[in-house]
Coordinates of C-alpha atoms in Angstrom, one line a residue:
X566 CA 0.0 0.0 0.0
X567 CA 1.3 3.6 -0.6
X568 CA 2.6 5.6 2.2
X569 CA 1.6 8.6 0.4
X570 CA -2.3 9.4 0.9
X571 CA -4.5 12.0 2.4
X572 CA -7.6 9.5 2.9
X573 CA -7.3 6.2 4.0
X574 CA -10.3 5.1 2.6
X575 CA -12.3 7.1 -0.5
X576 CA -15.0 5.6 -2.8
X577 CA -16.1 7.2 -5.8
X578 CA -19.4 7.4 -7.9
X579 CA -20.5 3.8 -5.8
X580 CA -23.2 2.3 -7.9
X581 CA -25.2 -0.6 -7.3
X582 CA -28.5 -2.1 -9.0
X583 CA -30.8 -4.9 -7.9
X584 CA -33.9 -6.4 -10.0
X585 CA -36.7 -3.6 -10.0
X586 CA -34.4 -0.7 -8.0
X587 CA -31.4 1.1 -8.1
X588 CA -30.0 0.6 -3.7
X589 CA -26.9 2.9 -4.9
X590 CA -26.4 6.0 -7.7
X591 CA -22.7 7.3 -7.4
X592 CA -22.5 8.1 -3.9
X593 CA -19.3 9.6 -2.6
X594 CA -17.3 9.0 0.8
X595 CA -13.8 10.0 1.7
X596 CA -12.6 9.0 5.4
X597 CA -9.2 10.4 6.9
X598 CA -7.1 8.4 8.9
X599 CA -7.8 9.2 12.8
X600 CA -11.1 10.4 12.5
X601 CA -14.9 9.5 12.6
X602 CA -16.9 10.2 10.0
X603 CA -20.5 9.7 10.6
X604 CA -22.9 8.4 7.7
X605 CA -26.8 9.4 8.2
X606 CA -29.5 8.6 6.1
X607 CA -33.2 7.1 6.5
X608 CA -33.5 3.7 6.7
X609 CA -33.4 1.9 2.7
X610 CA -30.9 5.3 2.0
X611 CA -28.2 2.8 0.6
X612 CA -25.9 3.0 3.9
X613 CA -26.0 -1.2 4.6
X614 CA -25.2 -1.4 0.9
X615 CA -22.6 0.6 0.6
X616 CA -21.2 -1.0 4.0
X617 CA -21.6 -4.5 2.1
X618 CA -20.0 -3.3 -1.1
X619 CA -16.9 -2.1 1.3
X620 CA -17.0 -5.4 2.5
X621 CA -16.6 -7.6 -0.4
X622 CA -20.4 -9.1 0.2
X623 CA -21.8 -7.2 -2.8
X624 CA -19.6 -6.7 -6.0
X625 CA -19.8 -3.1 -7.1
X626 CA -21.8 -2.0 -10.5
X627 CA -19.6 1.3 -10.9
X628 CA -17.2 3.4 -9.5
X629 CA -14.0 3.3 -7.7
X630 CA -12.6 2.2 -4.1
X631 CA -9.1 3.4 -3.0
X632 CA -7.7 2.2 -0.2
X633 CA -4.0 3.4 1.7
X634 CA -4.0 5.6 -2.1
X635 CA -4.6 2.2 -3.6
X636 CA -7.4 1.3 -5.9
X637 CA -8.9 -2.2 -4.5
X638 CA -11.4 -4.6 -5.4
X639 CA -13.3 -6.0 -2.2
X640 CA -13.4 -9.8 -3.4
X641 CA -14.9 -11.5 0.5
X642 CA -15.4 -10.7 4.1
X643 CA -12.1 -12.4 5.1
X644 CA -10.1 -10.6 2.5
X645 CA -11.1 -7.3 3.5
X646 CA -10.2 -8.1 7.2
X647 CA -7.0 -9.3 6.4
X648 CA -6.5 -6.6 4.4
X649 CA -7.2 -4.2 7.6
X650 CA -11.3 -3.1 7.0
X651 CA -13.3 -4.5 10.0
X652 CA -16.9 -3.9 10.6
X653 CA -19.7 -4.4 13.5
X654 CA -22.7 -5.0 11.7
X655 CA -26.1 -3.8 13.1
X656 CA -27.6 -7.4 12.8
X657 CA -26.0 -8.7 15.5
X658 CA -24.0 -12.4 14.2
X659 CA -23.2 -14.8 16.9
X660 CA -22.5 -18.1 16.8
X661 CA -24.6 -19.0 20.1
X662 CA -23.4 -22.6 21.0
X663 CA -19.8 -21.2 20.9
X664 CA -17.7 -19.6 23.7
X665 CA -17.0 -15.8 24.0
X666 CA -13.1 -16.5 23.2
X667 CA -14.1 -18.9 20.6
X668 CA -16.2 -16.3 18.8
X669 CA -13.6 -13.6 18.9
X670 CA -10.5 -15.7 17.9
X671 CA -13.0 -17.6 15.3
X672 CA -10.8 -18.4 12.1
X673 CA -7.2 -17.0 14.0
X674 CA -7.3 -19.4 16.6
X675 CA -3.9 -19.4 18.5
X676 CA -2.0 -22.6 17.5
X677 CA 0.5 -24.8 19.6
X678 CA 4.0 -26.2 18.4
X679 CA 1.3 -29.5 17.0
X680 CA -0.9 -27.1 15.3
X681 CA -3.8 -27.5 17.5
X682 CA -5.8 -24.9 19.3
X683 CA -3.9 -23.4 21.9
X684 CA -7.4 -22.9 24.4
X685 CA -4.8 -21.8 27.4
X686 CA -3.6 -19.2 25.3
X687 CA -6.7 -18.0 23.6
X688 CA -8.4 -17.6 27.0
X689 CA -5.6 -15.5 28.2
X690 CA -5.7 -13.4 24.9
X691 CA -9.6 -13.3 25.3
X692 CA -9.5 -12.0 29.3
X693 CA -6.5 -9.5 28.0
X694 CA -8.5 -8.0 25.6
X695 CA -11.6 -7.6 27.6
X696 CA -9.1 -5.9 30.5
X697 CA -8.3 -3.7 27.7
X698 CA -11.2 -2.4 26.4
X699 CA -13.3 -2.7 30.3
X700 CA -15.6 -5.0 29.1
X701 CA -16.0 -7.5 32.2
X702 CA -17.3 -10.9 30.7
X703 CA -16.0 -14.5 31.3
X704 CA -14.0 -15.6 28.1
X705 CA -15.7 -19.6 28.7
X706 CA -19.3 -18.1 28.7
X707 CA -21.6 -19.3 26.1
X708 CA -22.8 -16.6 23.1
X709 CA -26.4 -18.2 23.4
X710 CA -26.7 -16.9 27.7
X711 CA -25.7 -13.4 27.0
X712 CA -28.2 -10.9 26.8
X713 CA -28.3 -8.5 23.2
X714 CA -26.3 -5.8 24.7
X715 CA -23.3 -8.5 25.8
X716 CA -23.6 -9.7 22.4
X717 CA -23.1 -6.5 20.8
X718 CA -20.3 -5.7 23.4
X719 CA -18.4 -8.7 22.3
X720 CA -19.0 -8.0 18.8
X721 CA -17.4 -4.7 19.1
X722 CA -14.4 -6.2 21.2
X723 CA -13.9 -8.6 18.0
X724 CA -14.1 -5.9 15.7
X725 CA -11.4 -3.6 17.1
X726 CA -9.5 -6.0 18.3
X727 CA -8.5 -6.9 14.3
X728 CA -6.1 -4.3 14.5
X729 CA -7.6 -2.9 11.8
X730 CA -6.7 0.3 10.2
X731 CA -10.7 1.5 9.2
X732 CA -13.5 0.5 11.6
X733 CA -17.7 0.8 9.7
X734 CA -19.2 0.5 12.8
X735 CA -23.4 0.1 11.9
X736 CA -25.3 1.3 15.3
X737 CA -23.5 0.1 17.7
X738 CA -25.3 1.4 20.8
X739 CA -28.5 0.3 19.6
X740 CA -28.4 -2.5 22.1
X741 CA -25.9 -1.1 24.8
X742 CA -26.7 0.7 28.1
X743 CA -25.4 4.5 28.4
X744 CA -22.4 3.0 30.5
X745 CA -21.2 0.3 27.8
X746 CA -21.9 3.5 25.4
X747 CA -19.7 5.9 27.5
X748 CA -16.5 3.0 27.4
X749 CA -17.4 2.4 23.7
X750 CA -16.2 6.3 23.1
X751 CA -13.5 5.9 25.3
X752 CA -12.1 3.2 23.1
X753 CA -13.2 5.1 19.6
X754 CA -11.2 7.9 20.9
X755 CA -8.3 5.5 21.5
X756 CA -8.7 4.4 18.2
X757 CA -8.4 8.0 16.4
X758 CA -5.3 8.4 18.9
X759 CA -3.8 4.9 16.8
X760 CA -5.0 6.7 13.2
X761 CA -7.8 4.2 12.5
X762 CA -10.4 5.5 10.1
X763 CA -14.1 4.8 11.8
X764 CA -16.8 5.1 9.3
X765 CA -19.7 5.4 12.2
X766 CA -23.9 4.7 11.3
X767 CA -26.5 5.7 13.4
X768 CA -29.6 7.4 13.9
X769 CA -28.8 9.0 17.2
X770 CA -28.0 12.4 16.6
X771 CA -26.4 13.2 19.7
X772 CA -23.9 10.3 19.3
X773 CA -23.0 12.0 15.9
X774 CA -22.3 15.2 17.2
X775 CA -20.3 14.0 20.3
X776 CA -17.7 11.3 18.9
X777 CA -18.0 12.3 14.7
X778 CA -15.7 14.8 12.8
X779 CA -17.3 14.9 9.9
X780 CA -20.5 13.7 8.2
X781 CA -22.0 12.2 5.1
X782 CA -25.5 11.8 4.2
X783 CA -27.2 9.9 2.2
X784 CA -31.1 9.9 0.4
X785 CA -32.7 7.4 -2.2
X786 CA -29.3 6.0 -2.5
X787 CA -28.2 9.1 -3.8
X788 CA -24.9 11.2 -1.9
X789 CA -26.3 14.4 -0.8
X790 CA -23.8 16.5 1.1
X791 CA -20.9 16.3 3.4
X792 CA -19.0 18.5 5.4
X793 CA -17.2 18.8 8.9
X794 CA -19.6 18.2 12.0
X795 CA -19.0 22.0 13.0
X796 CA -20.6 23.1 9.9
X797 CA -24.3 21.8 10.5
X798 CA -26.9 21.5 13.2
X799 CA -28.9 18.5 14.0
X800 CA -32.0 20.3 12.0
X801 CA -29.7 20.7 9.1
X802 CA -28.8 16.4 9.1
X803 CA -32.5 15.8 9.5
X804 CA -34.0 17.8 6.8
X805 CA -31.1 16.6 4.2
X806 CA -32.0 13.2 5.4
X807 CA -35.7 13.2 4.6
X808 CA -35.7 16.3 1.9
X809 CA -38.3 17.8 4.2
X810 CA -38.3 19.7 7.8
X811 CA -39.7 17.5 10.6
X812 CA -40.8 20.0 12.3
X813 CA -41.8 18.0 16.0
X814 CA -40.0 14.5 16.9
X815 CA -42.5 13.3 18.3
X816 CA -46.4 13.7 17.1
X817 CA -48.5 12.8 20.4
X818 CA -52.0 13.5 19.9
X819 CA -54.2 13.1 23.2
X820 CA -56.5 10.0 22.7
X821 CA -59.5 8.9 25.1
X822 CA -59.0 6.5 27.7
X823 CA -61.1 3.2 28.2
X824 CA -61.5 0.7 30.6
X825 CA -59.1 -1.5 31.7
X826 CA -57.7 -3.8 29.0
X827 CA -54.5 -5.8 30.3
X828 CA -54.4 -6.3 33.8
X829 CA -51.1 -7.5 36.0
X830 CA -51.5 -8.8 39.8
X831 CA -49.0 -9.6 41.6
X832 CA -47.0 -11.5 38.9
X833 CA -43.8 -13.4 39.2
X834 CA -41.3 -15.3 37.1
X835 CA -37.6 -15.6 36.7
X836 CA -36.4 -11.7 36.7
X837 CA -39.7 -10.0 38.0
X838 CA -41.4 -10.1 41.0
X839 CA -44.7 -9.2 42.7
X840 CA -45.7 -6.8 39.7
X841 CA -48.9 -5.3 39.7
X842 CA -49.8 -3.1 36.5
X843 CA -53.0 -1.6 34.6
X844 CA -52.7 -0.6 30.8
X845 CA -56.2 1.1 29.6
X846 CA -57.4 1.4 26.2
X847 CA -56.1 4.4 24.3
X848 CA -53.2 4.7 26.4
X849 CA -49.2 4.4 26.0
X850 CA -47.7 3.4 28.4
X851 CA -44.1 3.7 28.2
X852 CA -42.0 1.4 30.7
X853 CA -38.8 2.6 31.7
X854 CA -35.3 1.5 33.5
X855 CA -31.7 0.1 32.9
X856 CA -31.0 -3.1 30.5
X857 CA -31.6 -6.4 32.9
X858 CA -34.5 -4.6 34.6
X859 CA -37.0 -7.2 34.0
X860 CA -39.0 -5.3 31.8
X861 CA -38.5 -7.6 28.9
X862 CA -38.8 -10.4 30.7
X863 CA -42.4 -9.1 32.0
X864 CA -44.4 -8.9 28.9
X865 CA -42.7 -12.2 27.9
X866 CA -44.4 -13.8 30.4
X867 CA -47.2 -12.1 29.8
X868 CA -47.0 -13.2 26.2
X869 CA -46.5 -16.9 26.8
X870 CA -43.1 -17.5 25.9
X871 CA -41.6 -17.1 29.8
X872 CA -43.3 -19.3 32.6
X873 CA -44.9 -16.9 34.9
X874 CA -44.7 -18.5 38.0
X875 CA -47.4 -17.1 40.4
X876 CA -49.7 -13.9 39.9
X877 CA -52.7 -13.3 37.9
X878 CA -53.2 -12.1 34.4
X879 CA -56.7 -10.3 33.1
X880 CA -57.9 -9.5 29.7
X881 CA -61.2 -7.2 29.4
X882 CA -62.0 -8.2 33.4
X883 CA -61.5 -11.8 32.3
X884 CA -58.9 -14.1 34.1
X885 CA -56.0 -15.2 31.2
X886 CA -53.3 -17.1 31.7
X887 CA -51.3 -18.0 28.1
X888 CA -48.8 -20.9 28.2
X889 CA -47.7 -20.2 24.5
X890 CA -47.9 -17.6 22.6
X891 CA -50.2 -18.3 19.6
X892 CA -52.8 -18.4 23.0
X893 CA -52.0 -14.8 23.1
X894 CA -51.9 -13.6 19.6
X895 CA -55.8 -15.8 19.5
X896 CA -56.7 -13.6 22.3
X897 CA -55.4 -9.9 20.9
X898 CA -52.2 -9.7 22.7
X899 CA -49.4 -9.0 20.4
X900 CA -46.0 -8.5 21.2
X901 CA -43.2 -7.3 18.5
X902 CA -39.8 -8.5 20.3
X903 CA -36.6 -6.2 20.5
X904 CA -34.9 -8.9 19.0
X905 CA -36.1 -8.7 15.7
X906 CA -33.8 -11.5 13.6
X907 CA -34.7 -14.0 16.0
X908 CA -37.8 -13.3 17.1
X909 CA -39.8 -10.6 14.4
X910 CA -39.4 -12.3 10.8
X911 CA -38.6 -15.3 9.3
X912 CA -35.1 -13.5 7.5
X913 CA -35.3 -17.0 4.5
X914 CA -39.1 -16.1 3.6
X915 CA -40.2 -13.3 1.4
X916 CA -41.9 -10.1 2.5
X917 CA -45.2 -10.8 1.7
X918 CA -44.7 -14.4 3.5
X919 CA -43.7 -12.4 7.0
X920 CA -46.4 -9.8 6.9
X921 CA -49.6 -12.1 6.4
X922 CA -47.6 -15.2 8.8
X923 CA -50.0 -14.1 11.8
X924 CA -53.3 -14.1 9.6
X925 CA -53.2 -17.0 7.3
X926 CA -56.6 -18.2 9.1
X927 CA -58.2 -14.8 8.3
X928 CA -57.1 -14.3 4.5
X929 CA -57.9 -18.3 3.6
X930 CA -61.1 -19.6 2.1
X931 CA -61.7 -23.6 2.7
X932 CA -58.1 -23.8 3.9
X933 CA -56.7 -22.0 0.2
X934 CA -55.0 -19.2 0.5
X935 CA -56.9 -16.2 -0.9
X936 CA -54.5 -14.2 -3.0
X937 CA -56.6 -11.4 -3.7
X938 CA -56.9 -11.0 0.0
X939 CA -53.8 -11.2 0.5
X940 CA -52.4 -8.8 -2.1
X941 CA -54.9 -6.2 -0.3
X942 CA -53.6 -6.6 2.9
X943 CA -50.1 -6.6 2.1
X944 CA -50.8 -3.5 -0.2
X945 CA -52.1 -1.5 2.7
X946 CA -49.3 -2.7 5.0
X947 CA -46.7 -1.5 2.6
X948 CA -48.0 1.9 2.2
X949 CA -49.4 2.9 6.3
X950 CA -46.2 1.8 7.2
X951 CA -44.1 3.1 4.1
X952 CA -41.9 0.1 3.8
X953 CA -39.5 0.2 1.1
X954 CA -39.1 -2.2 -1.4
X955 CA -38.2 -3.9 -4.5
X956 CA -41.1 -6.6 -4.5
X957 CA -43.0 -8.4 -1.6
X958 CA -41.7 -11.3 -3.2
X959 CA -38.2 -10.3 -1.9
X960 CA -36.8 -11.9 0.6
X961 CA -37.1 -10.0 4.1
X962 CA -33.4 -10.2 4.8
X963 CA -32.9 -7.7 2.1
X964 CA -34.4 -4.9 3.8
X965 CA -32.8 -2.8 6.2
X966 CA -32.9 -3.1 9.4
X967 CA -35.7 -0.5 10.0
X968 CA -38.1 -2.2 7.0
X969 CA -37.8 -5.4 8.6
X970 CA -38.8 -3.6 11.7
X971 CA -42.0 -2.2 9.5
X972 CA -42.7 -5.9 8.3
X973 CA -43.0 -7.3 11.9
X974 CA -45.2 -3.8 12.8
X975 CA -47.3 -4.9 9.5
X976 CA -47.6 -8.5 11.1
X977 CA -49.2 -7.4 14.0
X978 CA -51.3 -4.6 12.5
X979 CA -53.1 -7.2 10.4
X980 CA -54.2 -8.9 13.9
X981 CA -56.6 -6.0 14.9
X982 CA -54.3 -5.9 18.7
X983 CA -56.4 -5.2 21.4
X984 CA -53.2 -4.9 23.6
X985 CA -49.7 -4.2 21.1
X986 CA -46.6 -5.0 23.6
X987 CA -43.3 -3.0 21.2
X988 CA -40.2 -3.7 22.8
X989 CA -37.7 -1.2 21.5
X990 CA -39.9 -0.5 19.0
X991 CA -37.6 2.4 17.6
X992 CA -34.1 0.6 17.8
X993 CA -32.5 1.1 14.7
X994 CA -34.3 3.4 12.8
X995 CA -34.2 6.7 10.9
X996 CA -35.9 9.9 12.2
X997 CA -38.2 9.5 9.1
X998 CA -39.2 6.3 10.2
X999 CA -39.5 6.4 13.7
X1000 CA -41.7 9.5 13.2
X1001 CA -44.3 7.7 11.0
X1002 CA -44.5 4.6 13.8
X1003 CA -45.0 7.7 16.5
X1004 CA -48.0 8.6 14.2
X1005 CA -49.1 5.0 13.5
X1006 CA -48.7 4.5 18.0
X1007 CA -51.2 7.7 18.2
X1008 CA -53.6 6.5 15.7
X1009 CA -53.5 2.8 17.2
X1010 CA -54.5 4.2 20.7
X1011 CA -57.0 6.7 19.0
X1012 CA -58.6 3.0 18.2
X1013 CA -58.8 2.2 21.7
X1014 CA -55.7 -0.1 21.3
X1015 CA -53.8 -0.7 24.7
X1016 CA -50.2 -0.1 24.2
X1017 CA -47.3 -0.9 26.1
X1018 CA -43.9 0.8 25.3
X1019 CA -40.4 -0.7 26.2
X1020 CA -37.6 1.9 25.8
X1021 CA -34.2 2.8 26.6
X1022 CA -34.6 6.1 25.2
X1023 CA -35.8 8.9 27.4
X1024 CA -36.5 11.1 25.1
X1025 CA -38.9 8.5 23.4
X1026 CA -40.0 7.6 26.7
X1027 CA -41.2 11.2 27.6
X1028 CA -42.7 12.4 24.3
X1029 CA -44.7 9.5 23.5
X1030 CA -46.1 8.2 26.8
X1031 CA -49.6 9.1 29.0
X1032 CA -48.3 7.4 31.6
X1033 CA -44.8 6.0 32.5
X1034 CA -43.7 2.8 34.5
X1035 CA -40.3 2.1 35.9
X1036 CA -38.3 -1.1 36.9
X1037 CA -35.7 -1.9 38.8
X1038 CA -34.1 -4.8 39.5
X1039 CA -37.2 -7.0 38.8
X1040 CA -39.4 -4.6 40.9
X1041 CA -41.3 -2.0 39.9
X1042 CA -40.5 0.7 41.4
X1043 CA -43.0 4.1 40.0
X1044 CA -45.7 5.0 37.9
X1045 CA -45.6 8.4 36.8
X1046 CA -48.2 10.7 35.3
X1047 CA -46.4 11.9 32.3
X1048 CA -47.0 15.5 33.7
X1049 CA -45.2 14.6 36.3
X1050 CA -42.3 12.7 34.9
X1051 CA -38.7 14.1 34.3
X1052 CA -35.3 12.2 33.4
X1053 CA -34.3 12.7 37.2
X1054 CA -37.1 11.3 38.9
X1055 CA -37.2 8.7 36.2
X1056 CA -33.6 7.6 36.8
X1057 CA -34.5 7.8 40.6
X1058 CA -37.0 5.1 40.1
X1059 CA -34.7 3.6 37.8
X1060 CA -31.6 3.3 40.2
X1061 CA -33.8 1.9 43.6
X1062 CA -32.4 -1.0 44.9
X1063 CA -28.4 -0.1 43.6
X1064 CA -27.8 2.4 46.6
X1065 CA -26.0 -0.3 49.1

C-alpha cells in the first residue's frame, strides 16, 4: 500500500442495481485516517449497501474504491479483514453454541508447536483484551446466555481487536446501556489516537455530534452532502435526510382513555417479581429502566413464551393465563420483540410471507390461500407503514434493518391488537421512520388499542407516553403521570435497589 495518501479510505461514484431498483447512484465517501466520520440517512438510503459493497459481500456496478491511495477490489469478508477493514454489523452475528473466546478468535485461533488450538492461550488473549477495552465478561461463557447488549459488546471487542486500520461501525449502541456506550467512546477515541479510520452509522444524533468529525449523508441512494460536523446542526442532518423539515419529533396526539384492557397482579417469574400493573385502552404506556431490569422479561411472560410462576393475568376483566404464545396472539395480545432477527421475521421467507404469517386463518377460504386478500392486505401494510421495497416477493433479509422492523409492525397490524406490547420499537431506525410509527402508535391508541412501550430512550420515553412505569431490578418501582415525569425522577426510580 502507498505511504503517500490523504484519505485512508475514498469511494467514488459507488453504484449498485438490484432487479426492480437502483439501492446505490454514485455516492461519494472520503474517510481520513484518525477520524470519525459519521454516515446518516433514512433507513433503505443505501448505507447497509454501501457497507456491504466495502465489505466484499456485494460486487460493485460502478465506480471506484481506494484504499491506503490504492485502488482495491473487495473480493470477500475475510479478504477485507485481512486486508485491515473491520466492521460491526447492526444485525448482531453470533455463533450462540460457541464460547466468547471462541467467537472472537473464530478463524485466527492461536495454535500450539502440534498445530492445534492453543485454548490456554486463547483464554488468556480473550481475558486481555476484555481488561483492555473494560468489558467484564467470562471468556468460557456461552454466546447463546448473554443478553443482546453483551452480544453487541463482544462483537465490538472482535471488531477492534483486528487491528484494523478502518473500523464501519453500523449502530452500535442500539443494544448497549449509556455506560457500555460511555466505554465504547473511550475506546473510539483510543482508536483515532492509533489513526484508524471509523466510518460510524447511526440514527442518534447526539452520538453523531459528540464522537463524529465529519458527516455524510445519504437519500434514495443518492450522496447528498458532506461537510465537517461544525458546519451543521442536528436540523440541518435531518432535513437533508428526509428532503423535508420534521418539524416535531415526536407527534403525540391526546386520545380517550377506556376501561381497563391488560391487567397485571401480583406477577412473578424468573427476573420479575410481585408486579402489579393496569394498561387502559387508548393509552401508552411507556416502561422505563436500565437493561436487565426485567421489563423484557415481564411482557414475555405475559405473552406466553416465559413461565410466569405465580400472579394473575386479566384480559377485558377476564382471568387469562397463556402458556404459548399463539394463545395470546388468538386472544389480541401482540407482542413485537426487541430482537427482531430471531424473534420478528422469518429472515429466509419473502416479505409478503412475514407480513400475512400471523393471519393465514383470516385471509384463507376452505383452507386455500386467498390471494386477492392477501395482495390487499399486504398493499395497505406496505404503504401505512411506508416500507421500502423492490417486490413483496423479496426476501425480508434484504431490507434494512428498520423495514424489517416495518414488516414485523405490519404482522401485528393485520391482527386488529387489542393490547400491542413493542419492545424497542424504535431501535435502529431513521428519524423519518420512527416519526411515522410515533404517528401509527397515536392512531393505534386513538382506536382504543392498549399499548405498552419498552424503551431505553428517554427522550422517546417522555414524548410518546400518557403514563410512565419504571423497573428496577425486577421490581417496579414508580408510575408516573407523564405531567409529572422528568429524566431525574425517572432515573430515581430507575436506580432503587443499587444504593448499598
Amino acid at each position: 500500500m502507498s505511504e503517500h495518501y490523504e484519505y485512508i479510505l475514498e469511494l467514488k461514484n459507488i453504484t449498485k442495481e438490484f432487479p426492480g431498483v437502483k439501492a446505490l447512484d454514485g455516492v461519494n465517501l472520503k474517510l481520513k485516517p484518525g477520524s470519525v466520520h459519521a454516515l446518516c440517512g433514512e433507513n433503505g438510503a443505501g448505507k447497509s449497501t454501501l457497507m456491504k459493497i466495502i465489505n466484499g459481500i456485494y460486487k460493485l456496478d460502478d465506480g471506484e474504491i481506494w484504499y491506503k491511495g490504492e485502488k482495491i477490489i473487495p473480493k470477500s469478508p475475510k479478504a477485507m479483514l485481512d486486508m485491515g477493514i473491520a466492521t460491526i454489523h447492526q444485525e448482531l452475528s453470533p455463533l450462540p453454541n460457541m464460547t466468547i473466546a471462541e467467537n472472537i478468535f473464530l478463524g485466527r485461533e492461536p495454535l500450539d508447536s502440534l498445530k492445534m488450538v492453543d485454548w490456554k492461550k486463547m483464554w488468556a488473549d480473550t481475558q486481555k483484551l476484555m481488561d483492555e477495552y473494560g468489558f467484564h465478561y467470562d471468556p468460557k461463557t456461552y454466546m447463546k446466555d448473554l443478553t443482546v447488549s453483551d452480544i453487541a459488546l463482544i462483537e465490538i471487542v472482535k471488531a477492534i481487536s483486528r487491528e484494523a486500520s478502518v473500523v464501519i461501525m453500523d449502530e452500535p449502541t442500539s443494544s448497549i446501556t449509556d455506560s457500555e456506550v460511555h466505554i465504547l467512546f473511550e475506546n473510539i477515541k483510543r482508536l483515532k489516537e492509533k489513526g484508524v479510520g471509523i466510518i460510524y452509522i447511526s440514527h442518534k444524533l447526539d452520538e453523531i455530534f459528540e464522537i463524529c468529525d465529519a458527516v455524510t449523508i445519504f437519500r434514495d441512494g443518492q450522496w447528498i452532502h458532506s461537510c465537517p460536523i461544525g458546519e451543521i446542526d442536528k436540523n440541518g442532518i435531518i432535513k437533508q435526510m428526509v428532503g423535508r423539515e420534521i418539524t416535531e419529533q415526536f407527534p403525540k396526539t391526546p386520545a380517550p382513555i377506556g376501561d381497563a384492557v391488560l391487567e397485571i397482579k401480583h406477577l412473578t417469574g424468573k427476573r420479575f417479581q410481585n408486579v402489579d400493573f393496569t394498561v387502559h385502552a387508548g393509552e401508552i404506556v411507556g416502561f422505563a429502566g436500565l437493561v436487565g431490569a426485567g421489563r423484557s422479561e415481564l411482557f414475555r411472560a405475559v405473552f406466553g413464551l416465559d413461565p410466569v410462576e405465580s400472579g394473575e393475568i386479566y384480559l377485558e376483566g377476564k382471568k387469562v393465563r397463556f402458556h404459548n404464545a399463539q394463545q395470546a396472539i388468538d386472544a389480541g395480545v401482540l407482542m413485537a420483540s426487541e430482537d427482531r432477527k430471531r424473534e420478528g421475521v422469518v429472515l429466509c421467507r419473502s416479505i409478503r410471507e412475514n407480513i400475512t404469517l400471523a393471519s393465514l386463518k383470516d385471509i384463507c377460504d376452505k383452507g386455500f390461500l386467498n390471494m386477492k386478500k392477501e395482495k390487499n392486505n399486504i398493499g395497505e401494510m406496505i404503504k401505512t407503514l411506508s416500507i421500502k421495497l423492490s417486490t413483496p416477493e423479496a426476501p425480508v433479509s434484504s431490507l434494512s434493518g428498520g423495514n424489517q422492523q416495518k414488516v414485523v409492525l405490519a404482522k401485528w397490524l393485520l391482527r386488529k391488537p387489542k393490547v400491542l406490547i413493542l419492545d424497542e420499537p424504535t431501535r435502529g431506525i431513521d428519524v423519518g421512520a420512527k416519526y411515522e410509527i410515533y404517528k401509527l402508535m397515536c392512531e393505534l391508541a386513538r382506536q382504543g388499542v392498549a399499548i405498552v412501550m419498552i424503551s431505553s430512550e428517554m427522550p422517546e420515553i417522555l414524548g410518546m407516553s400518557d403514563r410512565i412505569a419504571v423497573m428496577s431490578q425486577g421490581y417496579l418501582t414508580g408510575e408516573l403521570p407523564i405531567a409529572e415525569a422528568t429524566q431525574e425522577n425517572i432515573m430515581e426510580h430507575a436506580m432503587k435497589g443499587f444504593e448499598q
